Tab-separated table of C-alpha atoms in Angstrom:
chain	number	residue	atom	x	y	z
A	1	MET	CA	122.267	102.500	84.848
A	2	LYS	CA	121.597	103.646	88.409
A	3	LYS	CA	121.061	101.039	91.055
A	4	VAL	CA	118.828	101.192	94.139
A	5	ILE	CA	121.847	102.200	96.231
A	6	ILE	CA	121.810	105.545	94.437
A	7	LEU	CA	118.117	105.881	93.824
A	8	LEU	CA	116.985	105.489	97.402
A	9	SER	CA	119.214	108.405	98.308
A	10	ALA	CA	117.397	110.421	95.669
A	11	VAL	CA	114.099	109.560	97.295
A	12	LEU	CA	115.343	110.558	100.714
A	13	GLY	CA	116.883	113.777	99.464
A	14	PRO	CA	115.860	116.098	96.648
A	15	VAL	CA	112.403	114.675	95.906
A	16	VAL	CA	109.842	115.624	98.544
A	17	LEU	CA	106.510	113.883	97.961
A	18	PHE	CA	104.605	115.419	100.853
A	19	ALA	CA	104.993	118.130	103.418
A	20	GLN	CA	103.667	118.882	106.858
A	21	LEU	CA	100.848	121.338	107.478
A	22	ASP	CA	102.051	124.449	109.256
A	23	PRO	CA	99.779	125.882	111.996
A	24	ALA	CA	101.162	129.347	111.219
A	25	ASN	CA	99.604	129.297	107.750
A	26	THR	CA	96.111	129.358	106.268
A	27	TYR	CA	94.774	126.716	103.867
A	28	LEU	CA	92.062	126.117	101.306
A	29	PHE	CA	90.501	122.631	101.158
A	30	LYS	CA	89.433	122.055	97.554
A	31	SER	CA	87.320	119.103	96.486
A	32	ASN	CA	89.181	116.673	94.247
A	33	VAL	CA	85.917	116.009	92.353
A	34	VAL	CA	85.398	119.423	90.803
A	35	ASN	CA	87.646	122.442	90.306
A	36	ASN	CA	87.145	125.582	92.385
A	37	ARG	CA	84.673	124.060	94.872
A	38	MET	CA	86.041	124.828	98.319
A	39	LEU	CA	85.203	123.631	101.814
A	40	THR	CA	83.199	126.541	103.157
A	41	GLY	CA	81.933	127.324	106.640
A	42	GLY	CA	78.351	128.484	106.549
A	43	ASN	CA	76.160	127.820	103.523
A	44	PRO	CA	75.700	131.006	101.457
A	45	LEU	CA	72.657	129.468	99.715
A	46	THR	CA	70.709	128.695	102.897
A	47	SER	CA	72.265	131.256	105.257
A	48	ASN	CA	72.871	128.479	107.777
A	49	PRO	CA	75.868	129.695	109.807
A	50	GLU	CA	76.659	126.225	111.212
A	51	ALA	CA	76.580	124.335	107.903
A	52	VAL	CA	79.657	123.196	106.019
A	53	CYS	CA	79.372	122.899	102.257
A	54	LEU	CA	81.188	123.119	98.933
A	55	TYR	CA	80.999	126.560	97.411
A	56	THR	CA	82.556	128.330	94.451
A	57	GLY	CA	83.976	131.774	94.836
A	58	ILE	CA	87.011	133.863	95.473
A	59	GLU	CA	89.073	133.164	98.564
A	60	THR	CA	87.264	134.500	101.626
A	61	LEU	CA	87.600	134.101	105.378
A	62	ASN	CA	84.796	131.515	105.377
A	63	ASN	CA	86.602	129.153	103.031
A	64	SER	CA	89.990	129.636	104.680
A	65	TRP	CA	91.099	127.300	107.459
A	66	LYS	CA	93.825	127.091	110.100
A	67	VAL	CA	95.144	123.795	111.473
A	68	GLU	CA	95.975	123.239	115.135
A	69	PRO	CA	97.992	120.099	115.964
A	70	THR	CA	96.747	117.849	118.790
A	71	PRO	CA	98.345	114.723	120.328
A	72	GLY	CA	98.365	111.547	118.259
A	73	GLY	CA	98.918	113.253	114.913
A	74	PHE	CA	95.454	114.851	114.719
A	75	TYR	CA	94.478	118.434	113.876
A	76	LYS	CA	91.673	120.740	114.872
A	77	ILE	CA	90.586	122.583	111.715
A	78	ARG	CA	89.431	126.118	112.503
A	79	ASN	CA	87.424	128.292	110.153
A	80	THR	CA	89.028	131.742	109.978
A	81	GLY	CA	85.756	133.530	109.243
A	82	THR	CA	83.841	132.253	112.278
A	83	ASP	CA	86.599	131.032	114.637
A	84	LYS	CA	84.614	127.799	114.959
A	85	TYR	CA	85.916	124.311	114.281
A	86	LEU	CA	85.108	121.640	111.726
A	87	ALA	CA	83.025	119.078	113.637
A	88	VAL	CA	80.394	116.371	113.187
A	89	SER	CA	76.796	117.133	114.097
A	90	GLY	CA	76.091	115.802	117.585
A	91	GLY	CA	79.436	114.021	117.621
A	92	SER	CA	77.702	111.295	115.604
A	93	LEU	CA	79.264	107.949	114.705
A	94	VAL	CA	76.833	107.443	111.822
A	95	ALA	CA	77.920	107.617	108.181
A	96	GLY	CA	75.960	110.317	106.380
A	97	ASP	CA	75.610	112.733	109.288
A	98	PRO	CA	76.681	116.263	108.348
A	99	ALA	CA	79.844	118.177	109.102
A	100	ILE	CA	79.170	121.445	110.950
A	101	LEU	CA	80.972	124.367	112.557
A	102	TRP	CA	81.090	124.210	116.356
A	103	THR	CA	82.932	125.606	119.330
A	104	ASP	CA	85.886	123.813	120.908
A	105	GLN	CA	84.605	122.067	124.033
A	106	GLY	CA	87.326	119.430	124.082
A	107	GLN	CA	85.212	116.928	122.135
A	108	ALA	CA	86.863	114.270	119.979
A	109	ASP	CA	84.759	115.013	116.897
A	110	ILE	CA	86.572	118.314	116.245
A	111	GLN	CA	89.847	116.401	115.775
A	112	TRP	CA	90.821	115.081	112.353
A	113	LYS	CA	93.684	113.078	110.913
A	114	ILE	CA	94.896	114.544	107.620
A	115	ILE	CA	96.230	111.616	105.600
A	116	PRO	CA	98.392	112.277	102.507
A	117	VAL	CA	97.783	110.169	99.403
A	118	SER	CA	99.824	110.382	96.209
A	119	THR	CA	98.132	109.833	92.856
A	120	SER	CA	101.318	110.479	90.900
A	121	ARG	CA	104.833	111.800	91.397
A	122	THR	CA	103.601	115.371	91.580
A	123	THR	CA	99.941	115.186	92.654
A	124	ILE	CA	99.106	115.365	96.356
A	125	VAL	CA	95.631	114.782	97.772
A	126	TYR	CA	94.459	114.110	101.304
A	127	LYS	CA	91.826	112.137	103.171
A	128	VAL	CA	90.453	113.798	106.306
A	129	LYS	CA	89.459	111.240	108.972
A	130	ASN	CA	87.430	112.064	112.095
A	131	LYS	CA	89.004	110.920	115.371
A	132	LYS	CA	85.723	109.986	117.060
A	133	SER	CA	83.839	108.222	114.256
A	134	ASN	CA	86.766	106.983	112.118
A	135	LEU	CA	84.748	108.198	109.115
A	136	TYR	CA	85.997	110.526	106.391
A	137	LEU	CA	85.094	114.034	105.300
A	138	ALA	CA	83.124	113.604	102.072
A	139	VAL	CA	80.635	115.318	99.777
A	140	GLU	CA	77.040	114.109	99.832
A	141	GLY	CA	76.500	111.776	96.895
A	142	GLY	CA	79.780	112.913	95.344
A	143	SER	CA	77.885	116.017	94.242
A	144	THR	CA	79.518	118.754	92.158
A	145	THR	CA	76.659	121.173	92.827
A	146	ASN	CA	77.355	124.539	94.372
A	147	GLY	CA	76.296	124.407	98.020
A	148	ALA	CA	76.522	120.599	98.245
A	149	GLN	CA	76.499	119.325	101.811
A	150	VAL	CA	79.718	118.039	103.354
A	151	LEU	CA	79.344	115.054	105.658
A	152	GLN	CA	81.169	112.025	107.061
A	153	TRP	CA	81.242	108.739	105.142
A	154	GLU	CA	83.087	105.445	104.847
A	155	ASP	CA	86.204	105.119	102.708
A	156	GLN	CA	85.024	103.153	99.679
A	157	GLY	CA	87.654	104.620	97.378
A	158	GLN	CA	85.194	107.204	96.053
A	159	PRO	CA	86.634	110.455	94.625
A	160	ASP	CA	84.707	112.784	96.945
A	161	ILE	CA	86.691	111.809	100.071
A	162	PHE	CA	89.875	113.281	98.542
A	163	TRP	CA	90.840	116.922	99.062
A	164	LYS	CA	93.520	119.198	97.666
A	165	ILE	CA	95.038	121.426	100.327
A	166	GLU	CA	96.486	124.652	99.051
A	167	GLY	CA	98.646	126.912	101.120
A	168	LYS	CA	102.218	127.391	102.220
A	169	LEU	CA	103.778	124.118	103.364
A	170	SER	CA	106.865	123.710	105.533
A	171	ILE	CA	109.182	120.759	105.089
A	172	GLU	CA	110.093	118.732	108.179
A	173	GLY	CA	113.023	116.355	108.327
A	174	ARG	CA	116.575	116.523	107.010
A	175	LYS	CA	117.569	116.175	103.371
A	176	ILE	CA	120.484	113.910	102.605
A	177	GLY	CA	123.016	113.738	99.847
A	178	GLY	CA	124.455	110.574	98.349
A	179	PRO	CA	125.225	107.071	99.581
A	180	GLU	CA	128.463	108.249	101.112
A	181	ASN	CA	126.501	109.657	104.070
A	182	GLU	CA	126.650	107.684	107.298
A	183	SER	CA	122.893	108.071	107.855
A	184	SER	CA	119.806	109.107	105.937
A	185	ILE	CA	116.353	110.295	106.925
A	186	MET	CA	113.118	109.373	105.165
A	187	THR	CA	110.454	111.656	106.588
A	188	LYS	CA	107.078	110.308	107.645
A	189	ALA	CA	105.474	112.411	104.926
A	190	GLN	CA	107.681	110.603	102.390
A	191	TRP	CA	107.560	106.978	103.512
A	192	GLN	CA	103.908	106.739	104.603
A	193	PRO	CA	102.284	107.135	101.150
A	194	ILE	CA	104.968	104.957	99.514
A	195	PHE	CA	104.587	102.145	102.060
A	196	THR	CA	100.783	102.416	101.863
A	197	ARG	CA	100.883	101.889	98.105
A	198	ILE	CA	103.264	98.963	98.493
A	199	LEU	CA	100.822	97.338	100.936
A	200	SER	CA	97.769	97.905	98.722
A	201	GLY	CA	97.999	94.255	97.619
A	202	PHE	CA	98.368	92.876	101.157
A	203	GLN	CA	95.360	90.936	102.449
A	204	ILE	CA	94.489	88.444	105.190
A	205	ASN	CA	91.421	86.257	104.642
A	206	ILE	CA	89.829	84.222	107.448
A	207	ASN	CA	87.329	81.476	106.656
A	208	ASN	CA	87.401	78.243	108.667
A	209	TYR	CA	83.845	77.205	107.814
A	210	ALA	CA	84.591	73.566	106.995
A	211	PRO	CA	81.951	71.120	105.638
A	212	ASP	CA	81.503	69.211	108.884
A	213	ALA	CA	80.230	72.381	110.520
A	214	TYR	CA	76.867	72.205	108.766
A	215	GLU	CA	76.221	68.514	108.182
A	216	THR	CA	73.305	68.334	110.631
A	217	THR	CA	71.395	71.297	109.188
A	218	ARG	CA	72.636	71.405	105.611
A	219	SER	CA	69.308	72.587	104.158
A	220	ASN	CA	69.346	75.737	106.296
A	221	VAL	CA	72.875	76.898	105.630
A	222	TRP	CA	73.767	75.672	102.160
A	223	ARG	CA	74.380	79.228	100.899
A	224	PHE	CA	77.328	79.573	103.266
A	225	ALA	CA	79.016	76.354	102.176
A	226	ARG	CA	82.665	77.197	101.441
A	227	PRO	CA	85.935	75.340	101.912
A	228	ASN	CA	88.339	76.188	104.715
A	229	ASP	CA	90.031	79.169	103.079
A	230	CYS	CA	92.519	81.127	105.189
A	231	TYR	CA	95.401	82.905	103.506
A	232	ILE	CA	97.869	85.788	103.614
A	233	ARG	CA	98.101	87.362	100.159
A	234	PHE	CA	100.586	89.908	98.864
A	235	ASP	CA	100.501	91.124	95.246
A	236	GLY	CA	98.904	87.957	93.877
A	237	GLN	CA	101.128	85.539	95.784
A	238	GLN	CA	99.673	83.861	98.808
A	239	HIS	CA	100.416	81.684	101.799
A	240	ARG	CA	97.534	79.413	102.791
A	241	PHE	CA	97.118	78.158	106.332
A	242	PRO	CA	94.515	76.117	108.226
A	243	MET	CA	92.593	77.657	111.110
A	244	GLN	CA	90.738	75.268	113.354
A	245	PRO	CA	87.273	76.210	114.665
A	246	PHE	CA	87.285	77.711	118.154
A	247	ARG	CA	85.449	75.918	120.925
A	248	MET	CA	84.073	78.601	123.228
A	249	ASP	CA	81.388	77.114	125.417
A	250	PRO	CA	78.555	76.712	124.769
A	251	ALA	CA	79.373	76.738	121.041
A	252	THR	CA	81.959	75.969	118.408
A	253	ILE	CA	82.786	79.101	116.398
A	254	TYR	CA	83.289	79.213	112.624
A	255	PHE	CA	84.225	82.313	110.628
A	256	ILE	CA	82.658	82.931	107.227
A	257	ASN	CA	84.798	84.687	104.621
A	258	LEU	CA	86.271	87.645	106.510
A	259	THR	CA	88.181	89.562	103.832
A	260	SER	CA	90.379	92.554	104.652
A	261	ARG	CA	90.395	95.775	102.676
A	262	PRO	CA	93.686	97.347	101.518
A	263	PRO	CA	95.477	98.367	104.721
A	264	SER	CA	96.979	101.604	105.934
A	265	ILE	CA	100.334	101.973	107.671
A	266	VAL	CA	101.463	104.485	110.306
A	267	ASN	CA	104.147	104.600	112.952
A	268	ASN	CA	103.388	103.519	116.521
A	269	GLY	CA	106.325	104.753	118.531
A	270	ARG	CA	109.347	102.789	117.289
A	271	GLU	CA	107.157	100.283	115.474
A	272	LEU	CA	105.253	100.393	112.206
A	273	LEU	CA	101.541	99.646	112.484
A	274	ILE	CA	99.564	98.032	109.656
A	275	GLU	CA	95.827	98.507	110.156
A	276	MET	CA	93.570	95.968	108.418
A	277	ASP	CA	89.910	96.977	108.075
A	278	TYR	CA	87.574	94.072	107.385
A	279	ASN	CA	84.819	94.413	104.817
A	280	ILE	CA	81.901	93.200	106.909
A	281	ARG	CA	79.166	91.786	104.695
A	282	SER	CA	75.426	92.357	104.917
A	283	ASP	CA	74.744	88.848	106.251
A	284	TYR	CA	76.372	86.903	109.067
A	285	GLU	CA	80.112	86.477	109.569
A	286	ILE	CA	80.144	83.823	112.325
A	287	LEU	CA	78.347	80.525	112.833
A	288	ALA	CA	78.032	79.265	116.405
A	289	ASN	CA	77.437	75.519	116.257
A	290	CYS	CA	75.390	74.555	119.312
A	291	VAL	CA	74.299	71.107	118.141
A	292	ASP	CA	73.839	68.749	121.121
A	293	ASN	CA	74.170	71.628	123.549
A	294	ILE	CA	70.842	72.522	125.122
A	295	VAL	CA	72.347	75.613	126.800
A	296	CYS	CA	72.218	77.592	123.568
A	297	GLY	CA	69.252	76.067	121.839
A	298	ASP	CA	70.552	72.774	120.400
A	299	GLY	CA	71.123	74.207	116.907
A	300	MET	CA	73.023	76.886	115.060
A	301	TRP	CA	73.258	80.569	115.794
A	302	TRP	CA	74.254	83.297	113.353
A	303	ILE	CA	76.420	86.063	114.736
A	304	ASN	CA	77.138	89.491	113.270
A	305	LEU	CA	80.534	91.199	113.393
A	306	THR	CA	80.891	94.984	113.283
A	307	ARG	CA	83.901	97.286	113.070
A	308	MET	CA	86.424	94.432	112.990
A	309	LYS	CA	90.008	95.630	112.642
A	310	MET	CA	93.322	93.822	112.791
A	311	TYR	CA	96.406	95.717	113.963
A	312	ILE	CA	99.815	94.286	113.032
A	313	TYR	CA	102.792	95.881	114.805
A	314	LEU	CA	106.195	95.320	113.191
A	315	MET	CA	109.728	96.412	114.007
A	316	PRO	CA	111.648	97.402	110.834
A	317	VAL	CA	115.122	95.934	110.297
A	318	ILE	CA	117.602	95.647	107.423
A	319	GLU	CA	118.261	92.082	106.271
A	320	ASP	CA	120.456	91.346	103.255
A	321	GLY	CA	120.051	94.908	102.029
A	322	LYS	CA	116.231	94.822	102.249
A	323	ILE	CA	113.774	96.571	104.536
A	324	ALA	CA	112.355	93.665	106.529
A	325	PHE	CA	110.202	93.312	109.638
A	326	SER	CA	110.688	91.471	112.901
A	327	ASN	CA	109.005	91.020	116.300
A	328	PRO	CA	105.398	91.098	115.063
A	329	ARG	CA	102.505	91.702	117.422
A	330	VAL	CA	98.847	91.292	116.458
A	331	ARG	CA	95.706	92.742	117.982
A	332	VAL	CA	92.137	92.230	116.743
A	333	ALA	CA	89.196	94.341	117.874
A	334	GLY	CA	85.537	94.726	117.025
A	335	ALA	CA	82.053	93.987	118.302
A	336	ILE	CA	79.704	91.015	117.980
A	337	SER	CA	75.980	90.419	118.361
A	338	SER	CA	73.782	87.408	117.695
A	339	ALA	CA	70.537	87.370	115.747
A	340	GLY	CA	67.534	87.125	118.018
A	341	SER	CA	68.400	86.168	121.585
A	342	ASN	CA	71.913	86.883	122.801
A	343	ALA	CA	72.224	83.520	124.575
A	344	VAL	CA	75.364	82.525	122.690
A	345	VAL	CA	77.136	85.853	122.884
A	346	GLU	CA	76.422	86.141	126.591
A	347	ASN	CA	78.283	82.900	127.231
A	348	PHE	CA	81.687	83.902	125.936
A	349	ASN	CA	83.802	86.998	126.160
A	350	ASN	CA	84.112	89.151	123.027
A	351	GLY	CA	87.737	89.974	123.765
A	352	ALA	CA	88.631	86.307	124.135
A	353	LEU	CA	87.208	85.536	120.699
A	354	PHE	CA	89.262	88.260	119.001
A	355	ASN	CA	92.341	87.261	120.987
A	356	LYS	CA	92.071	83.757	119.524
A	357	ILE	CA	92.081	85.200	115.990
A	358	ALA	CA	95.089	87.392	116.840
A	359	THR	CA	96.986	84.396	118.240
A	360	GLN	CA	96.386	82.389	115.051
A	361	ILE	CA	97.563	85.215	112.777
A	362	LEU	CA	100.614	85.927	114.948
A	363	GLN	CA	101.575	82.266	114.739
A	364	GLN	CA	101.539	82.516	110.944
A	365	LEU	CA	103.569	85.735	110.888
A	366	ASN	CA	106.250	84.117	113.056
A	367	PHE	CA	106.861	81.297	110.576
A	368	GLN	CA	110.132	81.927	108.771
A	369	GLU	CA	108.611	81.195	105.368
A	370	VAL	CA	105.891	83.807	105.960
A	371	LYS	CA	108.437	86.387	107.138
A	372	GLN	CA	110.489	85.799	103.999
A	373	PHE	CA	107.355	85.867	101.833
A	374	PHE	CA	106.289	89.226	103.319
A	375	ASN	CA	109.758	90.814	103.270
A	376	ASN	CA	110.477	89.790	99.668
A	377	ASN	CA	107.161	91.129	98.430
A	378	PHE	CA	107.615	94.378	100.332
A	379	HIS	CA	111.082	94.846	98.838
A	380	ILE	CA	109.786	94.087	95.329
A	381	GLY	CA	107.062	96.672	95.926
A	382	LEU	CA	109.650	99.244	96.945
A	383	LEU	CA	111.623	98.630	93.747
A	384	ARG	CA	108.412	98.940	91.742
A	385	GLU	CA	107.518	102.253	93.386
A	386	MET	CA	110.935	103.698	92.700
A	387	ARG	CA	110.891	102.507	89.110
A	388	GLY	CA	107.417	103.957	88.562
A	389	MET	CA	108.398	107.325	90.012
A	390	TYR	CA	111.784	107.692	88.345
A	391	GLY	CA	111.700	105.358	85.342
A	392	THR	CA	115.050	103.936	86.381
A	393	ASP	CA	116.373	100.385	86.277
A	394	MET	CA	117.347	99.757	89.874
A	395	GLY	CA	118.686	96.244	89.442
A	396	THR	CA	118.761	93.872	92.382
A	397	ARG	CA	121.350	95.364	94.690
A	398	GLY	CA	120.319	96.027	98.253
A	399	LEU	CA	120.168	99.206	100.319
A	400	PRO	CA	123.506	100.667	101.446
A	401	TYR	CA	122.533	100.491	105.126
A	402	THR	CA	122.655	97.946	107.937
A	403	ARG	CA	120.256	99.479	110.460
A	404	VAL	CA	116.870	101.176	110.315
A	405	THR	CA	114.908	102.772	113.155
A	406	VAL	CA	111.670	104.713	113.481
A	407	GLN	CA	112.270	108.062	115.173
A	408	THR	CA	110.001	109.593	117.812
A	409	ASN	CA	108.615	112.062	115.229
A	410	GLY	CA	107.734	109.237	112.817
A	411	ASP	CA	110.680	109.676	110.455
A	412	ILE	CA	112.660	106.577	109.467
A	413	LYS	CA	116.424	106.731	109.929
A	414	PHE	CA	118.790	104.518	107.890
A	415	GLU	CA	122.334	103.978	109.204
A	416	ARG	CA	125.413	102.158	108.016
């Protein structure tokens, strides 16, 4: 039976999961929800020349698109029939606002990241993410109706944010042969969807709302009563850790069940970047305990979090024949606001609060047991992906390489 030493070479060589979009070619963006509904500039049903909709028909200039690369891995998507660009109405940041055609005035909302997603060994679909709003190109209500409006929306795993892109694709990166080669290249288009699937079970939960936080006003906050519950989880296994409340005058800060969504992974220069998006709930995510502190009202304040993201930067290495990660860095960003008066929020710096979270998570990632926990689960995920794609028993042998580096173009290079 083949072992991973052979199979990984197959992945890096003859099997190409994804390919890069070529600015010299023209593409059709077809909805993954319904066959033959294409992203169309101008709505033939309403004669609105600026609208963008789904429409059935033969290939025309108005449903054909060119892609123009921009820095940072984004594209401007130009409609060939009108020479105008796919944009968001008014450059809005609001989910539900429509996609339109507009002229290029250097605005961020005409730039899109085209993210490949694999649903099987042979099926390729894409998510199209707006640079300005961080929202995704979607179909209103997941509609299959001819003329349905196209807009921007959050990624909730719904089918209507996935698109099939048809056109001539050009392969970037070098194919390799067998394990006898001194080096091998895994293109960004190959490793990114594989690594993303491997990380689909990776989660970091933050909840340090311990019982003593609400003793004095139990009747008001009983619905938030939860144990201190912080953990790093990967494919059902988890590492629990305590996180002490943060004292940030004039209040003590407690977090209430911040749960990350499945992350994405991209390259950031020579590093790999895992982006954790937190599923912010409809009620409050922070309790500021101001008991015995007249400065902020001698009580408890509820604080809302919005757009919280955690960014984990890792340097890939080979350890014992496994892809592992070293030198982690953590950054947390977002925005906060208090209910009612902003007395509490005004008394401490938003950045300092998120920096304290980042410091706690980085401390956990630097523990040897957590590094081993993460690396083992990632390697097991890689074996699982290969087995699922090729139906091959890969055994337990390691990779035939001793060094791995991320190239400037995002490819990953393996060397002996």
